[in-house]
XYZ file of C-alpha atoms in Angstrom:
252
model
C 49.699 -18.841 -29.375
C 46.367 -17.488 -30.045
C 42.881 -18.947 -28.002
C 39.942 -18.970 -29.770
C 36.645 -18.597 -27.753
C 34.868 -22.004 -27.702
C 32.072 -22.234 -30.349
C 28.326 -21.872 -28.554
C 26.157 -19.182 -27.474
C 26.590 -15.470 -26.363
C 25.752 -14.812 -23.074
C 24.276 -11.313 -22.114
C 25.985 -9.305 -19.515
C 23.542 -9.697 -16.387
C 21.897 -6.355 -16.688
C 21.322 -4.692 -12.842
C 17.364 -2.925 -12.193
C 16.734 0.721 -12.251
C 16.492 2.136 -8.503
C 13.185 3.554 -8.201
C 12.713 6.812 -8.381
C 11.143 8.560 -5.557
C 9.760 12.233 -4.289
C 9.514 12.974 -0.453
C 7.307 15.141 0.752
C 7.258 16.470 3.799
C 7.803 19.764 5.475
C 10.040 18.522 8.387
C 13.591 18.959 7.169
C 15.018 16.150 9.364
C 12.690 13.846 8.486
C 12.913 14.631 4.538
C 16.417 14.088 4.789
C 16.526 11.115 6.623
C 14.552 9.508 4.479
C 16.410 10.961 1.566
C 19.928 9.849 3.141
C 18.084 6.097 3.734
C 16.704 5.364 0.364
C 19.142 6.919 -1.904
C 21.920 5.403 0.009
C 20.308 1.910 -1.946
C 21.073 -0.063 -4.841
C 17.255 -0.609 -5.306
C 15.613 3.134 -4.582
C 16.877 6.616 -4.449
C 15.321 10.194 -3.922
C 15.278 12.285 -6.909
C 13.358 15.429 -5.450
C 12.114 16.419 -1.814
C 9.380 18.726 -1.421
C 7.945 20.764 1.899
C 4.193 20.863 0.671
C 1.993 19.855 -1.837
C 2.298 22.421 -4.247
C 6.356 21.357 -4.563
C 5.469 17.825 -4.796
C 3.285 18.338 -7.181
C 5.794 20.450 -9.099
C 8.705 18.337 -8.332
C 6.260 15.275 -9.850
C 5.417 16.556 -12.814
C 9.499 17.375 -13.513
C 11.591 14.383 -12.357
C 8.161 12.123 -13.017
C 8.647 9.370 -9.853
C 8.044 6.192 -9.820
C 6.430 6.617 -6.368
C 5.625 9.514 -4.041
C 6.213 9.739 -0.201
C 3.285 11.865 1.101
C 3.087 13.751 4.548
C -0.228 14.394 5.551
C 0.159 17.778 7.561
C 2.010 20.600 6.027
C 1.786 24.229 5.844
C 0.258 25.374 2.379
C -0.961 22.648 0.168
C -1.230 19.626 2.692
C -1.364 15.921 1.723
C -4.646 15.066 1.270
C -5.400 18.491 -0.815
C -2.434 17.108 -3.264
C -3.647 13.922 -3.406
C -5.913 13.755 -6.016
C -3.503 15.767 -7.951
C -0.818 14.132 -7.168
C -2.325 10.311 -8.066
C -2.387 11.039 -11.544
C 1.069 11.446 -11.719
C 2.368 8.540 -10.347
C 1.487 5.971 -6.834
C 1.515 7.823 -3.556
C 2.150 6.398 -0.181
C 1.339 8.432 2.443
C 4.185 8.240 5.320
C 3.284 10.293 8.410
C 2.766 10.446 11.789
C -1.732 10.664 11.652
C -2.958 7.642 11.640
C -6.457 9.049 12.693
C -9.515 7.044 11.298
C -10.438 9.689 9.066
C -7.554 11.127 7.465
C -6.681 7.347 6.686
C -10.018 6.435 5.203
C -9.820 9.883 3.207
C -6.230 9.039 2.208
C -6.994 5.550 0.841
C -10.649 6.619 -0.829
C -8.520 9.671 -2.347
C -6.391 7.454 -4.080
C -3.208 6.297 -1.839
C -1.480 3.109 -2.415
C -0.630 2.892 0.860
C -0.268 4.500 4.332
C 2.687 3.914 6.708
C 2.692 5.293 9.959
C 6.043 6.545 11.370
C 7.358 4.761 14.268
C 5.894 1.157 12.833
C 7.793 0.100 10.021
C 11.891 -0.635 9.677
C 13.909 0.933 6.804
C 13.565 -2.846 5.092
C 9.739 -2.964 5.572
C 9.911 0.651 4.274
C 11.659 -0.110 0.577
C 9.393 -3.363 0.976
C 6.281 -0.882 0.876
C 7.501 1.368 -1.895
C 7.608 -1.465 -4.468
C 4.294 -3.107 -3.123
C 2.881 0.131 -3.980
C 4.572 0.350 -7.088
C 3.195 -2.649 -8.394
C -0.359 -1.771 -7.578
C -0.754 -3.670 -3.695
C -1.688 -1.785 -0.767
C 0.132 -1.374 2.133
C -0.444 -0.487 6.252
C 1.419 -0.670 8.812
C -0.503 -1.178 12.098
C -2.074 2.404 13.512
C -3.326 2.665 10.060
C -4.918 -0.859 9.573
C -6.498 -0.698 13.653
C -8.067 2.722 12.245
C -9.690 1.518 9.409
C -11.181 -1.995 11.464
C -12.191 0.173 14.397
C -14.508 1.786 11.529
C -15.909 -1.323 10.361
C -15.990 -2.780 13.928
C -18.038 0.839 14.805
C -20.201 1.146 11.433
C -21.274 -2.797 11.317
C -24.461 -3.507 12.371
C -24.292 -5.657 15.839
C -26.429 -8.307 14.884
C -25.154 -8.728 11.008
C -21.421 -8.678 11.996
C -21.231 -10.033 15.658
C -17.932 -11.490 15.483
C -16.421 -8.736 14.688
C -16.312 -7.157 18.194
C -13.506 -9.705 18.918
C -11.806 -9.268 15.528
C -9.329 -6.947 16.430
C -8.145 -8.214 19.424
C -7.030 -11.242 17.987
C -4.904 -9.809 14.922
C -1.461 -9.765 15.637
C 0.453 -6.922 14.885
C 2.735 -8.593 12.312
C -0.060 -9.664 10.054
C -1.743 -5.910 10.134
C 1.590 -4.450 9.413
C 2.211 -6.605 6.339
C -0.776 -8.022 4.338
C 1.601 -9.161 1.779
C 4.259 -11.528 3.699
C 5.256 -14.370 2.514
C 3.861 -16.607 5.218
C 0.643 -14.925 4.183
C 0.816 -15.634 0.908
C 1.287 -19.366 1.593
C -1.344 -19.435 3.916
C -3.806 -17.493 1.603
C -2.745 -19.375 -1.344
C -5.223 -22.345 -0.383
C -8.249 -20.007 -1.382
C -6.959 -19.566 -5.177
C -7.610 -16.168 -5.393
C -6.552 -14.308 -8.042
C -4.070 -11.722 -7.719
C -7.479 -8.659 -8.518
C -9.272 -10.672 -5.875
C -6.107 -10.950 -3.312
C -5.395 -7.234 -3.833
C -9.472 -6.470 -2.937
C -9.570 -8.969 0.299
C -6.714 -7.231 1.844
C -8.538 -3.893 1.047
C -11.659 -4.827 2.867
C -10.022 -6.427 5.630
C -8.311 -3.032 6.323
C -12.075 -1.713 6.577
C -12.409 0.127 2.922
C -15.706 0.333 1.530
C -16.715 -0.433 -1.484
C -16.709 3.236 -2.965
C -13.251 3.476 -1.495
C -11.602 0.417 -3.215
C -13.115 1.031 -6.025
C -11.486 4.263 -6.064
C -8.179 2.792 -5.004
C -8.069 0.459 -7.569
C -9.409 2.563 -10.209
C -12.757 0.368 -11.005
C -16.267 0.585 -10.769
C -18.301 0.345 -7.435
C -20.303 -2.757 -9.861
C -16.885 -4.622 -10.926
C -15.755 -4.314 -6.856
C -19.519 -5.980 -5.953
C -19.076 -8.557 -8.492
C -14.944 -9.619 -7.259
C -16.923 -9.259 -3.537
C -19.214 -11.947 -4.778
C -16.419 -14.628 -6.143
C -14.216 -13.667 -3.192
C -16.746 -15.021 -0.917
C -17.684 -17.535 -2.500
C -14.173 -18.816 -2.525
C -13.306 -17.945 1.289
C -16.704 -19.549 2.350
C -17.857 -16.298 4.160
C -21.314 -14.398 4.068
C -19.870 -10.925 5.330
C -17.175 -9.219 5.221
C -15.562 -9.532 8.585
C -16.026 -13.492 8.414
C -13.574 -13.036 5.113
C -11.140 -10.397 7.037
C -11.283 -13.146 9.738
C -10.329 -16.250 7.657
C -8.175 -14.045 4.908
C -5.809 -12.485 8.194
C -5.637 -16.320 9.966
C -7.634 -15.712 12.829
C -10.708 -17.450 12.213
């Protein structure tokens, strides 16, 4: 006896996502193919090129066309931060290294870097985490690299416009520098309705960017930055912009 299929609607096959596609670059083997072994060995990510320098992730880049870029900072030849800018235009870069001086972070981030994870400080979930924050456009640092950037604004704020931020650092614990974007946090930081432009700028200038350097991260105008400054404060109740870090990170 024949069954007939019940009268009703088709239901689609469940369709699985794409891994994303990603270029390593760095120009220690081991490393490069640990990382390649880790994320490829993933339903959600794999490696589709490595590179030793700039010049081959560039190359590689411009081939396979990623759909993020794992950036070393020091290597022989073309190094990171030289690529960068090239790099950028080709598809998000997160730099993953072992420097997590101030410098070659703030240079990094104003240079266009989604994000900047510093070896040693992140676990291979917090790692694949990373990759899609930065694929969707929100930065990510783990902890060397956020203490860096609010050491500079602790050092370059004026001591009588920014007083409580000499204490600011020393009260941030290390899970909430190593991932602005947690869930907790997001509860938390939901209470001061910001939008997700705003959100993405507060947890830029609470890891110490300037204005010229998110602006440049996020691919606006120094103005339009000023302007989100100005409605971000407003909504978080601050006058400067470690009182926002403060209340934004939950230690004010």
């Amino acid at each position: 006896m024949q069954h007939r299929n019940p009268p009703g609607p088709a239901f689609p096959a469940p369709t699985a996502t794409a891994p994303l596609r990603l270029v390593v670059a760095d120009d220690n083997p081991v490393i490069r193919a640990g990382l390649t072994v880790l994320l490829s060995d993933r339903e959600d990510t794999t490696v589709v090129a490595e590179a030793a320098d700039g010049r081959e992730a560039y190359e590689a880049a411009l081939r396979h066309r990623p759909d993020v870029i794992l950036l070393d900072v020091r290597m022989p030849g073309v190094d990171g931060i030289s690529a960068l800018p090239h790099l950028v235009r080709l598809a998000p870069v997160m730099m993953l290294t072992y420097s997590h001086e101030t410098e070659t972070v703030q240079e990094a981030l104003r240079l266009g870097a989604g994000g900047y994870l510093v070896h040693g400080e992140f676990t291979a979930e917090q790692l694949v985490r990373a990759v899609r924050d930065v694929r969707e456009g929100r930065p990510h640092v783990t902890p060397g690299a956020a203490k860096a950037l609010l050491t500079h604004l602790q050092a370059s704020a004026p001591a009588h416009a920014e007083p409580e931020l000499s204490t600011l650092l020393g009260q941030i614990p290390p899970q909430k520098l190593s991932h602005m974007q947690s869930d907790v946090g997001q509860s938390f930081r939901s209470r001061f309705q910001l939008s997700a432009r705003e959100a993405e700028i507060m947890d830029l200038i609470a890891s110490g960017m300037t204005n010229q350097q998110i602006a440049a991260t996020c691919f606006i105008s120094e103005k339009t930055v000023k302007n989100h400054i100005n409605r971000i404060f407003a909504k978080l109740h601050s006058t400067s912009r470690s009182q926002a870090a403060a209340k934004w990170l939950g230690v004010a």
